[in-house]
Short mmCIF file of C-alpha atoms in Angstrom, two decimals:
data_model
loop_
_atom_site.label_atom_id
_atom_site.label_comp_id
_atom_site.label_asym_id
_atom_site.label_seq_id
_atom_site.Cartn_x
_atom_site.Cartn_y
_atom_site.Cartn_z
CA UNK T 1 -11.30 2.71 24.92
CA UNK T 2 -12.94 0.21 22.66
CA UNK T 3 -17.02 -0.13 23.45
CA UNK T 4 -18.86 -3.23 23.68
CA UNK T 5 -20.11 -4.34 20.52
CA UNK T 6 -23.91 -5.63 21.69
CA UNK T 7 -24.59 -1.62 22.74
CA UNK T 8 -25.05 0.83 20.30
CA UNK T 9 -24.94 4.47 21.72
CA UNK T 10 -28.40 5.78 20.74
CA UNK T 11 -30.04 2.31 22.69
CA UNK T 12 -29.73 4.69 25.32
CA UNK T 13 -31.74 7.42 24.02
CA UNK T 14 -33.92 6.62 21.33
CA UNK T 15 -34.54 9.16 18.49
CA UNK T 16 -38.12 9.74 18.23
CA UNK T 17 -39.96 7.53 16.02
CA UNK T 18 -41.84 9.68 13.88
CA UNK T 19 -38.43 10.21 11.93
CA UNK T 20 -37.96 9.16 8.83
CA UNK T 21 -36.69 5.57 8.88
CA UNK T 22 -33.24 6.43 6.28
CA UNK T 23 -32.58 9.92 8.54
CA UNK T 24 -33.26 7.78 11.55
CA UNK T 25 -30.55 5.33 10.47
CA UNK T 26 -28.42 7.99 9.36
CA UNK T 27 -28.59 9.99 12.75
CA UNK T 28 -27.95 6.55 14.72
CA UNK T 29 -24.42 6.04 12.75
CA UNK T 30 -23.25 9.52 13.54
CA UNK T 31 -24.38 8.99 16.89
CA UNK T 32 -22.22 5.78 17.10
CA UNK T 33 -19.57 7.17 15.35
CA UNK T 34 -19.02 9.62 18.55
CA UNK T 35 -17.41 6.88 19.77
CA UNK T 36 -14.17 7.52 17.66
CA UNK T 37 -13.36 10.28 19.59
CA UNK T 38 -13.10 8.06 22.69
CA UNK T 39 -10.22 5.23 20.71
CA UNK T 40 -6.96 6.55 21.50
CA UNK T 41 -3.57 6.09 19.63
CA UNK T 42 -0.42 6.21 20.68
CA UNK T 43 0.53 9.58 19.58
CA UNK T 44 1.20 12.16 21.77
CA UNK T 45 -0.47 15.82 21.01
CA UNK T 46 1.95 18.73 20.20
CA UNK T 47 -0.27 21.35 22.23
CA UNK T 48 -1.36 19.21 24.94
CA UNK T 49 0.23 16.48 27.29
CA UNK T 50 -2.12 13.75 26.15
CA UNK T 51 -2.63 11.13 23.90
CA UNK T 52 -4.62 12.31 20.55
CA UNK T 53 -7.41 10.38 19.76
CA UNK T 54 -8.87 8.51 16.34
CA UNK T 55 -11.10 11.86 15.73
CA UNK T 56 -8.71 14.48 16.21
CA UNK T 57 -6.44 12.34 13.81
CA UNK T 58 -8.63 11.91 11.28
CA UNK T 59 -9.49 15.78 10.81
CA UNK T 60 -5.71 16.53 11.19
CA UNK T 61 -5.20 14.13 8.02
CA UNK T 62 -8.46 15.81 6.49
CA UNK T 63 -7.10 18.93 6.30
CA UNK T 64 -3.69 17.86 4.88
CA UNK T 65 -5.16 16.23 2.21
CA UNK T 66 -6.09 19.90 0.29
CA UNK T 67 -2.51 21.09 1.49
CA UNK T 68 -0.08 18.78 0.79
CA UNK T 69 -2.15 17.44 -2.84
CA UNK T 70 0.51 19.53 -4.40
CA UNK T 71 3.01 16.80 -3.88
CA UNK T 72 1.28 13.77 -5.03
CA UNK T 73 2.97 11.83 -7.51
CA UNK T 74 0.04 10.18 -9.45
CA UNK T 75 -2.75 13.36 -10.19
CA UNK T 76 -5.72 12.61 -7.27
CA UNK T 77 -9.01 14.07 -6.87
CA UNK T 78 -8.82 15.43 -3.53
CA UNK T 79 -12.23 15.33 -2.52
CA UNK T 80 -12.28 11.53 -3.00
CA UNK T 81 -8.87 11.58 -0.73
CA UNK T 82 -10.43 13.63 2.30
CA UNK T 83 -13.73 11.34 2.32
CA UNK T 84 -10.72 8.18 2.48
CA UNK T 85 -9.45 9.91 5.26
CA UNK T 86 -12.63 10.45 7.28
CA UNK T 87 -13.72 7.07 7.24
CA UNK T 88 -10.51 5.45 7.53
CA UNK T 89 -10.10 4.93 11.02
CA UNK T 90 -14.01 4.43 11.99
CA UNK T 91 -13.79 0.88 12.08
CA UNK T 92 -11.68 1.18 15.34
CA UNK T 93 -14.46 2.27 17.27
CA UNK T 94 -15.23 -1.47 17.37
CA UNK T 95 -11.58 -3.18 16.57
CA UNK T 96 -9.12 -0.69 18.81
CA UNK T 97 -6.25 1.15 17.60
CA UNK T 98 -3.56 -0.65 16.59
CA UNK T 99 -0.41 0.65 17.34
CA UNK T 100 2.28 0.39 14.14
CA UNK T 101 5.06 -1.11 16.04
CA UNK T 102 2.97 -3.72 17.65
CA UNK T 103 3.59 -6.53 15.54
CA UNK T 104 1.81 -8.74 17.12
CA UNK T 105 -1.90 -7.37 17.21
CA UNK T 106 -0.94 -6.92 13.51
CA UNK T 107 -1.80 -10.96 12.90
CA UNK T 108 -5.58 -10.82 14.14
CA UNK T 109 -6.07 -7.07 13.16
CA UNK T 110 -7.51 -7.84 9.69
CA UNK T 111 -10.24 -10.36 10.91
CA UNK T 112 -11.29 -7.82 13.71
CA UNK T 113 -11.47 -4.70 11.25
CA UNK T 114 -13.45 -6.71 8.82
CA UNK T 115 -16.06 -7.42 11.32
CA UNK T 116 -16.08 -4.15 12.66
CA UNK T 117 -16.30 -3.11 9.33
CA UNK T 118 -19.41 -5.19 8.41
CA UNK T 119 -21.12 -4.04 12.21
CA UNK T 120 -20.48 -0.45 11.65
CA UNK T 121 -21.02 0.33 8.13
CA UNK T 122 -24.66 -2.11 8.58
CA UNK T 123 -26.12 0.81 10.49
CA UNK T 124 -26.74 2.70 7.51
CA UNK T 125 -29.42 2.42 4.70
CA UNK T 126 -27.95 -0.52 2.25
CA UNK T 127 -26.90 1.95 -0.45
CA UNK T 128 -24.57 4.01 1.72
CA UNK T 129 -23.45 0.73 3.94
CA UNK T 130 -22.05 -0.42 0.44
CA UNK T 131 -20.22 3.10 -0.21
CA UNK T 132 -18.54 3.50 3.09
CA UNK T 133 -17.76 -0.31 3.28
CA UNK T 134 -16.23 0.32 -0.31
CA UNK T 135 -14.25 3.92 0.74
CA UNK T 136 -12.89 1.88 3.79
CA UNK T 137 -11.43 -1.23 1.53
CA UNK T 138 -10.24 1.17 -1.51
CA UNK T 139 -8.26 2.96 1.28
CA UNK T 140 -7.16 -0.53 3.00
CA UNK T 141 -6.00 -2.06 -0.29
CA UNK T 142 -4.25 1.18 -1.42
CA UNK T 143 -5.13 0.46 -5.03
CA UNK T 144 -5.57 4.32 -6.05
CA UNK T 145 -3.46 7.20 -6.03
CA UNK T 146 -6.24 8.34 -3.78
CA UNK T 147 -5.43 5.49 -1.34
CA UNK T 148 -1.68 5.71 -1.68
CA UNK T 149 -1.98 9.09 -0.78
CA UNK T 150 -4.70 9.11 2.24
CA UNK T 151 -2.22 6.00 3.60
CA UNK T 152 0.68 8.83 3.03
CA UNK T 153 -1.15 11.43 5.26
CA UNK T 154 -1.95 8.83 7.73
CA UNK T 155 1.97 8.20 8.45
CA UNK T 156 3.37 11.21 7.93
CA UNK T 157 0.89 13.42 10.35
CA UNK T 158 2.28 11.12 13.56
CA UNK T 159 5.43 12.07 12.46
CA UNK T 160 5.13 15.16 12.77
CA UNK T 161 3.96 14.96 16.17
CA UNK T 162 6.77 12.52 17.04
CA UNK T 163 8.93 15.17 16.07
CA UNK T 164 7.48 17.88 17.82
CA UNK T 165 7.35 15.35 20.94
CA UNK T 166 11.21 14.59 20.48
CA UNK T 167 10.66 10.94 19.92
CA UNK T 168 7.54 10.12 21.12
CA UNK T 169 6.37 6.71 19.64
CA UNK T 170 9.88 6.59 18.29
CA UNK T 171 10.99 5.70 21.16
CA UNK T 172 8.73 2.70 21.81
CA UNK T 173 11.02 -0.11 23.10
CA UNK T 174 12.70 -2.35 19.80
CA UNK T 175 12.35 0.27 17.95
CA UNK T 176 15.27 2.00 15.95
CA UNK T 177 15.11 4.75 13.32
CA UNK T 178 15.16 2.02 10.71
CA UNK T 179 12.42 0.27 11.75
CA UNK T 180 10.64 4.05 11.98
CA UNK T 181 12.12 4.40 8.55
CA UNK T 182 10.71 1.10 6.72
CA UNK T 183 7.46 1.55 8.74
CA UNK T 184 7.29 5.08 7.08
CA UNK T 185 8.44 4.12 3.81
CA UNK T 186 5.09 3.78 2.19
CA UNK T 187 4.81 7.65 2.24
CA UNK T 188 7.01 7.26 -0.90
CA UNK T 189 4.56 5.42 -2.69
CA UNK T 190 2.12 8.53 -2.73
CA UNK T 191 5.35 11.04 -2.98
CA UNK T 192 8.91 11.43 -3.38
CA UNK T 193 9.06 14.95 -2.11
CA UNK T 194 7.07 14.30 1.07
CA UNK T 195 9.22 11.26 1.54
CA UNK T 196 12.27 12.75 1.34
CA UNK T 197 11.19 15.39 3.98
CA UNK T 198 9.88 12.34 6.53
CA UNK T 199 13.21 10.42 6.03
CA UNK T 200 15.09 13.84 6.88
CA UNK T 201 12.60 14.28 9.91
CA UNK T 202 14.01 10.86 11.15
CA UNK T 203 17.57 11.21 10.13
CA UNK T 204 17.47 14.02 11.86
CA UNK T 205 15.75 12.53 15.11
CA UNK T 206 18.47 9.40 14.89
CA UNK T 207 20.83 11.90 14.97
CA UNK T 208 19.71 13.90 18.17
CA UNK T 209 19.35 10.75 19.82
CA UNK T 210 15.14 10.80 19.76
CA UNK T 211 15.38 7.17 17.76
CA UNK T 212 17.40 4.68 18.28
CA UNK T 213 20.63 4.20 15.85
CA UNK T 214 21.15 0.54 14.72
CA UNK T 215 19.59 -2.49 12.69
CA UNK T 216 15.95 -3.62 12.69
CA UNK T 217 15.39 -4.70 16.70
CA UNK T 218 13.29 -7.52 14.93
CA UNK E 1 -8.01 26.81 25.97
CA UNK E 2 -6.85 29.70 23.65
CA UNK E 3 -3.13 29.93 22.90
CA UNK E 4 -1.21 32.61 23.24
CA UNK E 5 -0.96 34.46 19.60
CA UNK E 6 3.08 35.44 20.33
CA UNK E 7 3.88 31.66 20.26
CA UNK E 8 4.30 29.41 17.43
CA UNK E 9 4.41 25.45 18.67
CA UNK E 10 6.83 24.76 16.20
CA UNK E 11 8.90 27.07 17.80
CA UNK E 12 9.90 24.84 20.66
CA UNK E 13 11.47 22.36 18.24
CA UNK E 14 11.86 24.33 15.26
CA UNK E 15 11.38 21.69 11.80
CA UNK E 16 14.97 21.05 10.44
CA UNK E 17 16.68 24.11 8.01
CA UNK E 18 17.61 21.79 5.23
CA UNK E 19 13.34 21.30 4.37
CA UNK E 20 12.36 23.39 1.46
CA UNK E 21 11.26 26.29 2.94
CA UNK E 22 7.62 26.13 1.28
CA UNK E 23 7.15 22.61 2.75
CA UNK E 24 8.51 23.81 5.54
CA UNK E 25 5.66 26.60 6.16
CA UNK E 26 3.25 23.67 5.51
CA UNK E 27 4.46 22.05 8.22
CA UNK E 28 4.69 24.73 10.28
CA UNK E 29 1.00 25.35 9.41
CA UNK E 30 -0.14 21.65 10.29
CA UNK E 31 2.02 21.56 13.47
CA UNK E 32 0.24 24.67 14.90
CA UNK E 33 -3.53 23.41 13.68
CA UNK E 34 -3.04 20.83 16.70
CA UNK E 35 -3.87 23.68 19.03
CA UNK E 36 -7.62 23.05 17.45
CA UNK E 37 -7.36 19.83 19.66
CA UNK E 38 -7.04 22.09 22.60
CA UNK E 39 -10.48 24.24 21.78
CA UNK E 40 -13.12 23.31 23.87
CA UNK E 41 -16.80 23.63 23.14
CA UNK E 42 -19.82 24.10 25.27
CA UNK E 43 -21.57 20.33 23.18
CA UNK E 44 -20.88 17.42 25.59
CA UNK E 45 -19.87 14.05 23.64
CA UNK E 46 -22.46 11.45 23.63
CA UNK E 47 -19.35 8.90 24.30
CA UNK E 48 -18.20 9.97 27.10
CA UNK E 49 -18.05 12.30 29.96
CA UNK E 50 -16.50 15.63 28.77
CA UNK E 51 -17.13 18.17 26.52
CA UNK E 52 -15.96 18.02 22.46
CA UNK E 53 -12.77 19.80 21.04
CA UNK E 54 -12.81 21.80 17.94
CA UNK E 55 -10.81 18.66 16.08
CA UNK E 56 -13.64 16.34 16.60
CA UNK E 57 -16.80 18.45 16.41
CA UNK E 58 -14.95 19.35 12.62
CA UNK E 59 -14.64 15.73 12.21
CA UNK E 60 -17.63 14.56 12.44
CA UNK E 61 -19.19 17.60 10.51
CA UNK E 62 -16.70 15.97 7.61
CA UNK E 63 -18.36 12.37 8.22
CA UNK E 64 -22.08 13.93 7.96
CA UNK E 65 -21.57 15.98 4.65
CA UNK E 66 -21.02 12.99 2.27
CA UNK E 67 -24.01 11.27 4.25
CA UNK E 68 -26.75 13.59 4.11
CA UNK E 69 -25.87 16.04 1.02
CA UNK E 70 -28.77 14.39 -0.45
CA UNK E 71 -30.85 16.38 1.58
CA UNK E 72 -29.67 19.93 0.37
CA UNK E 73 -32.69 21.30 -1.48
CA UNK E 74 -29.80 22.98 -3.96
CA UNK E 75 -27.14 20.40 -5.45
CA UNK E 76 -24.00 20.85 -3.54
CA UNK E 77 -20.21 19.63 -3.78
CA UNK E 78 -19.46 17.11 -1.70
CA UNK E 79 -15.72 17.99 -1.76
CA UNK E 80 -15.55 21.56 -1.41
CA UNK E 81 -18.36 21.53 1.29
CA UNK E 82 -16.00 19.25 3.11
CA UNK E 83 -12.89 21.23 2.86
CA UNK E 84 -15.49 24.51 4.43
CA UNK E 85 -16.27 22.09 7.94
CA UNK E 86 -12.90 20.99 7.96
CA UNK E 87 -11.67 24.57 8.10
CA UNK E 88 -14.93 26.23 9.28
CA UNK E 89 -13.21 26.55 12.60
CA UNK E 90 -9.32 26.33 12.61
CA UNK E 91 -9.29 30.28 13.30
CA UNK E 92 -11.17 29.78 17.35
CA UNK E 93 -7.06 28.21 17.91
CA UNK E 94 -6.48 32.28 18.50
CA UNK E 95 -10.43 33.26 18.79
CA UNK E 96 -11.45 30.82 21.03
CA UNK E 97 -15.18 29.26 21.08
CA UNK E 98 -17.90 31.34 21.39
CA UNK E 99 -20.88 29.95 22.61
CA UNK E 100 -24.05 29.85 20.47
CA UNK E 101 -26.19 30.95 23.13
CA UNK E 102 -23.77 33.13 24.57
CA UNK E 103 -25.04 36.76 23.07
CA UNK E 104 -22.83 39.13 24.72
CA UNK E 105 -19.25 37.70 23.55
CA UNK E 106 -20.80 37.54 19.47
CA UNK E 107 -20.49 41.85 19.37
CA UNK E 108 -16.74 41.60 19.48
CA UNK E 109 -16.42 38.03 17.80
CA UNK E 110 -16.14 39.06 13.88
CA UNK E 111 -13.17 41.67 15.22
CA UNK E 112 -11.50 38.63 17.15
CA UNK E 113 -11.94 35.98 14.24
CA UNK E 114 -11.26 38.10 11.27
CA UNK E 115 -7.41 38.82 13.28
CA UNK E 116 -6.92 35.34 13.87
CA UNK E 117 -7.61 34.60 10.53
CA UNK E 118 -4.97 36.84 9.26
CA UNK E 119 -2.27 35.65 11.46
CA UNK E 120 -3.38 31.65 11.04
CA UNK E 121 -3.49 32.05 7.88
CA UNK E 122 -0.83 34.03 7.30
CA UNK E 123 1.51 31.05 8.12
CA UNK E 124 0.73 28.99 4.38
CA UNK E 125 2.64 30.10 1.24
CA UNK E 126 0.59 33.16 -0.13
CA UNK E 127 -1.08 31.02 -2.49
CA UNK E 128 -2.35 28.54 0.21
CA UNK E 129 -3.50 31.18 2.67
CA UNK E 130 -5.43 33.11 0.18
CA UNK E 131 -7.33 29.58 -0.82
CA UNK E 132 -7.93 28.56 2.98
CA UNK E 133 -8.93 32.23 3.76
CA UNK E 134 -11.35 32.08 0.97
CA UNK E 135 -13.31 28.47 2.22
CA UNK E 136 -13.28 30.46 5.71
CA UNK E 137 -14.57 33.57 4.37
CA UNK E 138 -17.06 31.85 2.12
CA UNK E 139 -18.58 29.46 4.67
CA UNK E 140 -18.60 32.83 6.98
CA UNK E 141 -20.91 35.03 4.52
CA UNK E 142 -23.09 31.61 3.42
CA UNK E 143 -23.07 33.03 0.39
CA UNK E 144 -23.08 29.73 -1.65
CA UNK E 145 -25.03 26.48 -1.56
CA UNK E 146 -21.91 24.18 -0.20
CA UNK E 147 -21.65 27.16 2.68
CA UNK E 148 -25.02 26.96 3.63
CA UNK E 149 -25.24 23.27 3.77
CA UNK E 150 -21.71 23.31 5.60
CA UNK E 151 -23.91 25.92 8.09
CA UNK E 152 -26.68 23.50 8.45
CA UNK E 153 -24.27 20.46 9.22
CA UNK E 154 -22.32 22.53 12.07
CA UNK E 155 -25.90 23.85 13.22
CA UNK E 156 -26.99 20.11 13.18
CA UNK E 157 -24.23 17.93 14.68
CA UNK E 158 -24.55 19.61 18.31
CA UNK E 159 -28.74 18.86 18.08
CA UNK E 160 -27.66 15.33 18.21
CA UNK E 161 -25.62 15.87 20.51
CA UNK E 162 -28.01 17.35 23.26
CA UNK E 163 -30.47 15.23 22.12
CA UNK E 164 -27.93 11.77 23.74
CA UNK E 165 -27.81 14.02 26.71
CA UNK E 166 -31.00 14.77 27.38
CA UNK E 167 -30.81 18.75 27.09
CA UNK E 168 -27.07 19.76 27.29
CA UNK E 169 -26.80 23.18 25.69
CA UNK E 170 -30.57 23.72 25.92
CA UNK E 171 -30.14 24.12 29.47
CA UNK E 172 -28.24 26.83 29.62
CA UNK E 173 -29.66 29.60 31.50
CA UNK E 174 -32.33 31.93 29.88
CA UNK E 175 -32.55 29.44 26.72
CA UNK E 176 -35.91 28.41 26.23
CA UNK E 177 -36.76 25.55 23.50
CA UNK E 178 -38.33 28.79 21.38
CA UNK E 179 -34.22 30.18 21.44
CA UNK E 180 -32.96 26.71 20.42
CA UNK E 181 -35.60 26.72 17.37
CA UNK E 182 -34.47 30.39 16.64
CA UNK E 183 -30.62 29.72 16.87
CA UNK E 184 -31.22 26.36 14.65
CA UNK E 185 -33.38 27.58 12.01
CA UNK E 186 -30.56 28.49 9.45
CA UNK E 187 -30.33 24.41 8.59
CA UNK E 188 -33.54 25.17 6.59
CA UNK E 189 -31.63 27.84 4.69
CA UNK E 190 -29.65 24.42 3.50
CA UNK E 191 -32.62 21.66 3.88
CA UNK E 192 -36.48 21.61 4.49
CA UNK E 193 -35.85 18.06 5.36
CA UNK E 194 -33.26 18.46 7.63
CA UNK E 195 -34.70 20.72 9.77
CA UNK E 196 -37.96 19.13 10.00
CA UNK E 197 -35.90 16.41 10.98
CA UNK E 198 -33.93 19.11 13.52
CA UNK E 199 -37.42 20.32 14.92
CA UNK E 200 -38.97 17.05 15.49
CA UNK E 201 -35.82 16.34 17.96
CA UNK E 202 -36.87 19.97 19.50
CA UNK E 203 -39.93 19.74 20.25
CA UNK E 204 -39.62 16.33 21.82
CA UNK E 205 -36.78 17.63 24.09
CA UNK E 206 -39.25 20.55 25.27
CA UNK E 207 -41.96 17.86 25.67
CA UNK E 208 -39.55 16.01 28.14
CA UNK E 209 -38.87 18.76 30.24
CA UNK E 210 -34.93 18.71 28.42
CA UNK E 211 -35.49 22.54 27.01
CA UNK E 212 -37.90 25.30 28.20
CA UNK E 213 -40.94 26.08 27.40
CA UNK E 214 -42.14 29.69 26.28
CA UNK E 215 -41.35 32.30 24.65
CA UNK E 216 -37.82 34.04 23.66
CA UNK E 217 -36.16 34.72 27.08
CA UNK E 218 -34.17 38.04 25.79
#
């Protein structure tokens, strides 16, 4: 679920004013950024019959980030690539998840993100409001190896769970493995070797009848 | 819920043969960490009605370390600390949670974790499960500065928590405010600031009536 902008979280239980006015702003962004764990995505879970949510993703991507760094193409400073990772998603807690095959929430999505973006990230102290704002666009714009690489993690973790769900979003109506395959292609930009394993995780799939065989649907 | 240790996920849709077969433990690796998803702890969201998973609560320890590391009173790394929450708890997808104030199931926990640990870990190439081993038993012992603050985060993130609910934890039975203060005083082994800050949210909670007053109950 997506919460209403005008309401931030901790309006309904102030933190006690004798904080320090930084920590208090601090403590009120974490507070909000519970929320995340509430924006669901289309995904199905592998050990659970639900729908995983923006949170859970985000720390499943975290902690490929250290594993998988081995296969990056350009050299990246993993630290930098988990912190991408964290914060990529947040903005959702005011814009939604938006689902990759829906092409048409696509048009409107950047003007929503953007001022979620600008809500969000103003919670914090001006200094740090500038740094996530900045971690959120370097990871939108994809202009570092760092970037290429979070963007990587962030399709190739669903498709593992699409996998391990037998289709899952795959099988999303219009669909076909080669729109899952030029949808996933980016993963190529960040590595060749993970790439190659994602396109035989969908070959695969096609052939077992999880995706659809055929042309682009659209 | 706890999974049962006999049972890989991945083995009820085992990854394609033709992946290399170190990519393919990877895999195996990430596709089984989902179970953290699954983990339930005692911290109710501030979001929403239900309790937090594993996935998140290591989430949003990620999303705090970047934010208040300039509170540790020794300098820390950002990157590594991350990588410690981000792991700090993927071995509770054999041990299960235990409960901070729960007393009686900490005498056999450090049996029960350190086996998980071997099996969970045992699924990475032998270079990979010595490394993620290593965060785990490093943020275990607190034996260095990014450990301690790690500590202090995980310590932290549920105060906030049961702060938005008005009590939550601290009303377990036989906790008194005096337990909480005992149970969180470890995030002044990482920062004097942050648990002044940690306090100050204690003692108003026992002023409301949300924790106990008096003395240690056991």
């Amino acid at each position: 679920m997506t919460h209403s902008e005008s309401e931030l979280l901790e309006d309904a239980n102030p933190l006690p004013a004798a904080l320090d006015p930084r920590l208090r702003a601090q403590f009120t962004f974490l507070i909000e950024a519970d929320k995340l764990k509430t924006v669901l995505r289309q995904s199905p879970l592998a050990a659970a019959d639900r729908r995983e949510n923006d949170a859970e993703h985000s720390w499943h991507l975290a902690l490929m980030v250290p594993l998988l760094a081995e296969y990056a193409d350009e050299p990246i400073d993993v630290g930098h690539t988990t912190k991408l990772v964290i914060v990529h998603d947040l903005i959702e807690i005011y814009a939604g998840d938006t689902p990759l095959y829906d092409t048409e929430a696509g048009t409107s999505q950047q003007e929503r993100e953007a001022a979620a973006a600008d809500r969000l990230f103003g919670l914090l102290p001006g200094d740090q409001a500038r740094e996530f704002r900045s971690l959120w666009d370097e990871f939108e714009a994809r202009s570092t190896p760092e970037a290429r690489f979070a963007k990587a993690m962030d399709r190739l973790q669903p498709l593992l769970l699409n996998w391990m769900a037998k289709g899952g979003t795959w099988r999303t109506p219009g669909v076909t493995a080669e729109t899952v395959r030029a949808r996933k292609a980016v993963i190529g930009d960040a590595s060749a070797a993970l790439w190659e394993a994602g396109k035989r995780l969908i070959d695969e799939g096609e052939r077992r009848g999880w995706a659809r065989s055929g042309g682009q649907a659209r």
